[in-house]
PDB file of C-alpha atoms in Angstrom:
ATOM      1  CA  UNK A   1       0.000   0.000   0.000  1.00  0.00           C
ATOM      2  CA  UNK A   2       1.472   3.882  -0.931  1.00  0.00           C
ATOM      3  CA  UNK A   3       2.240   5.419   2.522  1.00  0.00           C
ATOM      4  CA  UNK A   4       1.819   8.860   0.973  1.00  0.00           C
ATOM      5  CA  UNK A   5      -1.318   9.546  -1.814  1.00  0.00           C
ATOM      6  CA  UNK A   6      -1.548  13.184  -3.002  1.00  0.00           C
ATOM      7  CA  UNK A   7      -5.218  14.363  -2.279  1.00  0.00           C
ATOM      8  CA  UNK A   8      -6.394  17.143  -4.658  1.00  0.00           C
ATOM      9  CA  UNK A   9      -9.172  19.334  -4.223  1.00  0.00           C
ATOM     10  CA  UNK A  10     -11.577  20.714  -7.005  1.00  0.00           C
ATOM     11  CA  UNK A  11     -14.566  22.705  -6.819  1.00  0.00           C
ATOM     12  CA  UNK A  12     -16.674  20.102  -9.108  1.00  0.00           C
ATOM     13  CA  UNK A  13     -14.600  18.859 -11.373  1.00  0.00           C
ATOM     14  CA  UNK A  14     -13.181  15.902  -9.775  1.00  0.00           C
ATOM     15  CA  UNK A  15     -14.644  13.205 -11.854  1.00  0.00           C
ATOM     16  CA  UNK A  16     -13.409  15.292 -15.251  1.00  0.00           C
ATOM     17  CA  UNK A  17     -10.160  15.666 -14.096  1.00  0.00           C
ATOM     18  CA  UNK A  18      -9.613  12.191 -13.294  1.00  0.00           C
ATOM     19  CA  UNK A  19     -10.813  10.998 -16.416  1.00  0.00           C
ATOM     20  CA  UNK A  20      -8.769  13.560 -18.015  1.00  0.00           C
ATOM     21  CA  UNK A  21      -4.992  12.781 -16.059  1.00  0.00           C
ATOM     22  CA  UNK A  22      -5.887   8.870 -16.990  1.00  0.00           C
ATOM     23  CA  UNK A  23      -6.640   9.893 -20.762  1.00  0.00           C
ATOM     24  CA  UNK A  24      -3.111  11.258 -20.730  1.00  0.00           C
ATOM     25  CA  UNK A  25      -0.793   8.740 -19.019  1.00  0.00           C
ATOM     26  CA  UNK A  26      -1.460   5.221 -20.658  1.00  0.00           C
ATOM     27  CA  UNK A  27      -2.408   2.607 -18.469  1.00  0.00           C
ATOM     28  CA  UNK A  28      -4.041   4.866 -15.811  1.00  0.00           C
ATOM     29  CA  UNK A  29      -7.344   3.856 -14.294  1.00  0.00           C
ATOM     30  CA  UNK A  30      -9.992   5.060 -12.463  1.00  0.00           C
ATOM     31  CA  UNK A  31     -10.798   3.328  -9.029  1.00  0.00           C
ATOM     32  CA  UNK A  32     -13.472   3.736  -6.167  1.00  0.00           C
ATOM     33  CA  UNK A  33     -16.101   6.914  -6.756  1.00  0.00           C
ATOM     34  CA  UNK A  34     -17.877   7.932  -3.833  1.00  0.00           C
ATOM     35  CA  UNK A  35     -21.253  10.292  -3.789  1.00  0.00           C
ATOM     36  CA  UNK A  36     -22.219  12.597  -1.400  1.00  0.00           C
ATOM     37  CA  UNK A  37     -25.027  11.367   0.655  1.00  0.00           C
ATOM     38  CA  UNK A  38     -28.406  13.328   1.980  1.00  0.00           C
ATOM     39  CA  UNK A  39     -27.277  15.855   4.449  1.00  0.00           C
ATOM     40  CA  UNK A  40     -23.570  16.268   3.506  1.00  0.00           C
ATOM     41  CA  UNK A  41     -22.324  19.789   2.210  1.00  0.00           C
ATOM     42  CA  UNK A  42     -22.416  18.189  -1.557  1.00  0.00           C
ATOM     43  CA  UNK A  43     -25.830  17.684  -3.613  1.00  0.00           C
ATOM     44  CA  UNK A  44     -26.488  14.212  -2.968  1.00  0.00           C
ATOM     45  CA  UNK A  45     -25.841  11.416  -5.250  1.00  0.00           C
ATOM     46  CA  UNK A  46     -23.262  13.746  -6.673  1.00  0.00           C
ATOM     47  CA  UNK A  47     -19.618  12.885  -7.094  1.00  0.00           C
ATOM     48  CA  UNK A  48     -17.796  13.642  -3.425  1.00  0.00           C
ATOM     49  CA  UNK A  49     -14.405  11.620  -4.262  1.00  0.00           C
ATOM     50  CA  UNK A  50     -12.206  10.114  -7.071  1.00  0.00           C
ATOM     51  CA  UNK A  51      -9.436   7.664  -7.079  1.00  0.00           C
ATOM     52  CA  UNK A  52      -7.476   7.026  -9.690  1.00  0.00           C
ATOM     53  CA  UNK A  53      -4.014   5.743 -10.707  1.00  0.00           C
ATOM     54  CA  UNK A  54      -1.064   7.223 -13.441  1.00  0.00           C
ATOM     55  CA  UNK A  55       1.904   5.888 -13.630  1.00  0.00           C
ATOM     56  CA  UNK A  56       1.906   3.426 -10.456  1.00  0.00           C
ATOM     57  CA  UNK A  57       1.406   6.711  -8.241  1.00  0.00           C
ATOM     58  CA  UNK A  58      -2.604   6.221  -6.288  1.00  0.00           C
ATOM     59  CA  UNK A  59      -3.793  10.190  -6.352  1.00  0.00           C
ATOM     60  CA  UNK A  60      -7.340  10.972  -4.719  1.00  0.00           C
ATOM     61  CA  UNK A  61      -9.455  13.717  -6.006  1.00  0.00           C
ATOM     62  CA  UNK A  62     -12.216  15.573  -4.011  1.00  0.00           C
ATOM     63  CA  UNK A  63     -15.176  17.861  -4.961  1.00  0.00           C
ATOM     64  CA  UNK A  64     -14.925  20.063  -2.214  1.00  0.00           C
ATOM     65  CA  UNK A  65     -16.581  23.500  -3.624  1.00  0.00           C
ATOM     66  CA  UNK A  66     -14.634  26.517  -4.245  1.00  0.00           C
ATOM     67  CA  UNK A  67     -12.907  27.331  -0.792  1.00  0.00           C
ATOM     68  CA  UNK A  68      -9.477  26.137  -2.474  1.00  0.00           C
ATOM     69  CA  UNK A  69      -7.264  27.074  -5.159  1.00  0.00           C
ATOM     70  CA  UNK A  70      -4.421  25.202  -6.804  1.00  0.00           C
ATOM     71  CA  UNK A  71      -1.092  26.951  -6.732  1.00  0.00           C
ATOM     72  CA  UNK A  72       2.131  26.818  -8.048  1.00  0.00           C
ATOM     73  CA  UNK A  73       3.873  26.059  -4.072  1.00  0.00           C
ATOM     74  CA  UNK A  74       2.544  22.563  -5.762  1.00  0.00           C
ATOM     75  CA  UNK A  75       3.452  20.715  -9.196  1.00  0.00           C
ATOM     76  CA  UNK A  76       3.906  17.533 -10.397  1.00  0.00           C
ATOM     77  CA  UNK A  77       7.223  16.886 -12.207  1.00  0.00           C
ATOM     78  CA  UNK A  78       7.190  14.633 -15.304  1.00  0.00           C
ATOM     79  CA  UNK A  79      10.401  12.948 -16.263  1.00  0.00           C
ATOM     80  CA  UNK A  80      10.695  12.632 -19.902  1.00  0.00           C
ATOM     81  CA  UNK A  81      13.474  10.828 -21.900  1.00  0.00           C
ATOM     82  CA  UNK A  82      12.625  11.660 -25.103  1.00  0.00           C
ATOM     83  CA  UNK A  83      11.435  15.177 -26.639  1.00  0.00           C
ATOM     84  CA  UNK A  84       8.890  12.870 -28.102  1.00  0.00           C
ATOM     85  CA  UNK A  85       7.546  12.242 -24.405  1.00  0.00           C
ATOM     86  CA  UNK A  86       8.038  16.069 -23.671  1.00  0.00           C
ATOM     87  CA  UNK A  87       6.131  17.362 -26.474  1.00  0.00           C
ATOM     88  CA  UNK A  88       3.355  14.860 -25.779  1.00  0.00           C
ATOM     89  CA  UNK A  89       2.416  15.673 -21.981  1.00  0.00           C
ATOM     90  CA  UNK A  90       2.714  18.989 -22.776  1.00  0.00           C
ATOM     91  CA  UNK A  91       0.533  19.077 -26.093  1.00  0.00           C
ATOM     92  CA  UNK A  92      -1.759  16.851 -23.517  1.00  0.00           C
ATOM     93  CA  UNK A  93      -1.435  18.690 -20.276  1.00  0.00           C
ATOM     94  CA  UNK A  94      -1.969  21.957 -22.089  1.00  0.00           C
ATOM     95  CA  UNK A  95      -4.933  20.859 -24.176  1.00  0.00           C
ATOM     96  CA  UNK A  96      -8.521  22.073 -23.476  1.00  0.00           C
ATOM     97  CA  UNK A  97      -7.623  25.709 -21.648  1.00  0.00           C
ATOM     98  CA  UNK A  98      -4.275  24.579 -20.471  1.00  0.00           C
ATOM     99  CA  UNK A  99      -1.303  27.498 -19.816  1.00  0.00           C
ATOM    100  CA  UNK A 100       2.371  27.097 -20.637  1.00  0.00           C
ATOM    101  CA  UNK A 101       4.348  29.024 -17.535  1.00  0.00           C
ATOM    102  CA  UNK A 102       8.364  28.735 -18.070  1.00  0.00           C
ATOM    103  CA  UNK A 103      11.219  26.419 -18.204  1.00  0.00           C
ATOM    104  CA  UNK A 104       9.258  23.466 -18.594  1.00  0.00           C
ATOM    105  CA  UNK A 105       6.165  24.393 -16.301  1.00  0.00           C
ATOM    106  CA  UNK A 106       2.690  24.344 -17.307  1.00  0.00           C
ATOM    107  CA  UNK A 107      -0.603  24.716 -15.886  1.00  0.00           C
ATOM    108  CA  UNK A 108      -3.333  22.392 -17.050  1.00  0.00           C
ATOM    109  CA  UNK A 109      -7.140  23.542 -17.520  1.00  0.00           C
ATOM    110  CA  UNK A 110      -7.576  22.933 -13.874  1.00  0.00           C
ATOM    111  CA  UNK A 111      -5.317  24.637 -12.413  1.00  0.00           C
ATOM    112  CA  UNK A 112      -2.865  22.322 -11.343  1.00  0.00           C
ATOM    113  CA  UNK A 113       0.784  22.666 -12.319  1.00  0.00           C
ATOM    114  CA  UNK A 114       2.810  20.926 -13.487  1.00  0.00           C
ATOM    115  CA  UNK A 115       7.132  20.750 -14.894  1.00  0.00           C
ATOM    116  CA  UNK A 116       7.795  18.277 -17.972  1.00  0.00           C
ATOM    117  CA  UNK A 117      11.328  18.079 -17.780  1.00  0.00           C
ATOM    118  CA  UNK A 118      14.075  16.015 -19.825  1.00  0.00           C
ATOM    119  CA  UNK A 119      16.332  13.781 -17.982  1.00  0.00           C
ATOM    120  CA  UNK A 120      18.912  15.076 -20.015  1.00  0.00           C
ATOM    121  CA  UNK A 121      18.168  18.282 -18.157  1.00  0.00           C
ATOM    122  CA  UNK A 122      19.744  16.625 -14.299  1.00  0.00           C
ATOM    123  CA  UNK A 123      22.606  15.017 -17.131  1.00  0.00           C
ATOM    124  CA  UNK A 124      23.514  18.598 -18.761  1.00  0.00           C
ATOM    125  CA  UNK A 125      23.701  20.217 -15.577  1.00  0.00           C
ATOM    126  CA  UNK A 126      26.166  18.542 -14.283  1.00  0.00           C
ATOM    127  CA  UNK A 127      30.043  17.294 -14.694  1.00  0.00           C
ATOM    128  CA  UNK A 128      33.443  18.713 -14.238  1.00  0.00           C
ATOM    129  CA  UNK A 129      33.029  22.194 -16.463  1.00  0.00           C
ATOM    130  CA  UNK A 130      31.734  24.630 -14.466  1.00  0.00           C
ATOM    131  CA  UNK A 131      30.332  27.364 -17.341  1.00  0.00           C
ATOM    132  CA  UNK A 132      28.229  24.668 -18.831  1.00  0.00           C
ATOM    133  CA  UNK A 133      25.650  24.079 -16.219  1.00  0.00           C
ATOM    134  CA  UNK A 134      25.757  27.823 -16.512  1.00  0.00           C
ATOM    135  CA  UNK A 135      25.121  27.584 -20.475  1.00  0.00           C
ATOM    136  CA  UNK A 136      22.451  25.319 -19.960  1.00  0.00           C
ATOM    137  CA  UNK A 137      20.566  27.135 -17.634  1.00  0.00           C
ATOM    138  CA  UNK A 138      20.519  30.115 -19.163  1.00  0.00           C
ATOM    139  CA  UNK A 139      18.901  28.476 -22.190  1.00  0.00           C
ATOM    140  CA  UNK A 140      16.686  26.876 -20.223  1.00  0.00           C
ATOM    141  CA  UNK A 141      16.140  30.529 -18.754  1.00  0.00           C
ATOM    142  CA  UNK A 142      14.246  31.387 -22.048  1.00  0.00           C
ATOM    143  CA  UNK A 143      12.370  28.505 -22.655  1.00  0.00           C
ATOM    144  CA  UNK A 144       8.762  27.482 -21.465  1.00  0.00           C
ATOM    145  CA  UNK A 145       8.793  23.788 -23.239  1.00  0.00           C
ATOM    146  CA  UNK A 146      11.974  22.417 -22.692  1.00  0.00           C
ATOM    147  CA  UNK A 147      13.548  21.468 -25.897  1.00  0.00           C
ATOM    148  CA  UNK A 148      16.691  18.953 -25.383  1.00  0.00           C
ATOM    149  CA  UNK A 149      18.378  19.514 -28.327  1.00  0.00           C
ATOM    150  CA  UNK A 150      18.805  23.680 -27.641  1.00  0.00           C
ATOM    151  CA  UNK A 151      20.179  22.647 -23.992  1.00  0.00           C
ATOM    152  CA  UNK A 152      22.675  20.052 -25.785  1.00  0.00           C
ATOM    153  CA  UNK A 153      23.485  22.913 -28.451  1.00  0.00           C
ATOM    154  CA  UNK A 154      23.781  25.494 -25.253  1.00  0.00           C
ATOM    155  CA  UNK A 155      26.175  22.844 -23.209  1.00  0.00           C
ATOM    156  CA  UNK A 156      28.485  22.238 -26.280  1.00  0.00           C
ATOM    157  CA  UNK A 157      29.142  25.791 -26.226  1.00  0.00           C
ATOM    158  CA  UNK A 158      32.395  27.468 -25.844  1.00  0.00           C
TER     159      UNK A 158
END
C-alpha cells in the first residue's frame, strides 16, 4: 500500500479531471467513486471523491466546492526521456484551456501545475566544467517547453 497519496481538491470537477490525467498517461485507471449522501455539504448522489491511478502513483481527487485554489507552491514533475515524451504531456497537459508558464512548467485547464522536464536536463547540468551548467541554464532561462536539443546545443558551447 502507498504510505503517501496526493489528495487534490476541485470545486466540481473531480470526476473530469480524473478521467482527463488517466486519458493522458497510458495505463491509468480510475478506481473507487464515492457520492455525497443526503445531508452532507455536496448535492447528494453527486460525485464527493475520485481515485485514480497514473503511472503506479494512487492520487485521490475531491469535490470540495470553491474554498481552495491550486497553486504553483505545488506541481507535479514529469520525467521525460525523449522530446517525443516532452512534447506529448505537454501538447496533452496543455490541451482544453491549459497554460504554458516557463522552463518546462505548465498549468493544465484545472489549475494544477505541473514541470515536464528532460532527464537530459539533471545530465547537462552537471560534470566537471563549471560554465556549462551555466550555459544550460541560461537556455533553459528562455524557454517554457523544454527542448533537449537547444540545452545540448547550449552545453556544447564554448
Amino acid at each position: 500500500m502507498q504510505k503517501i497519496t496526493p489528495f487534490l481538491w476541485f470545486d466540481n470537477q473531480a470526476e473530469e479531471a480524473a478521467k482527463f490525467y488517466v486519458s493522458v498517461f497510458k495505463g491509468g485507471k480510475i478506481g473507487a467513486i464515492s457520492r455525497y449522501p443526503e445531508g452532507s455539504p455536496g448535492p447528494a448522489g453527486s460525485v464527493m471523491v475520485v481515485e485514480f491511478r497514473i503511472l503506479g502513483q494512487t492520487f485521490t481527487a475531491l469535490n470540495g466546492g470553491p474554498i481552495f485554489k491550486f497553486t504553483e507552491a505545488i506541481s507535479f514533475v514529469v520525467s521525460c526521456k525523449t522530446q517525443r515524451e516532452v512534447d506529448y504531456y505537454w501538447r496533452k497537459l496543455t490541451s482544453g484551456g491549459g497554460k504554458p508558464v516557463q522552463c518546462g512548467w505548465l498549468k493544465d485547464k484545472f489549475g494544477l501545475s505541473w514541470q515536464i522536464v528532460p532527464t537530459a536536463l539533471a545530465e547537462l547540468m552537471s560534470g566537471r566544467e563549471r560554465a556549462k551548467p551555466a550555459r544550460v541554464m541560461q537556455a533553459m532561462l528562455r524557454m517554457t517547453k523544454i527542448d533537449i536539443k537547444k540545452l545540448k546545443q547550449a552545453a556544447a558551447a564554448k
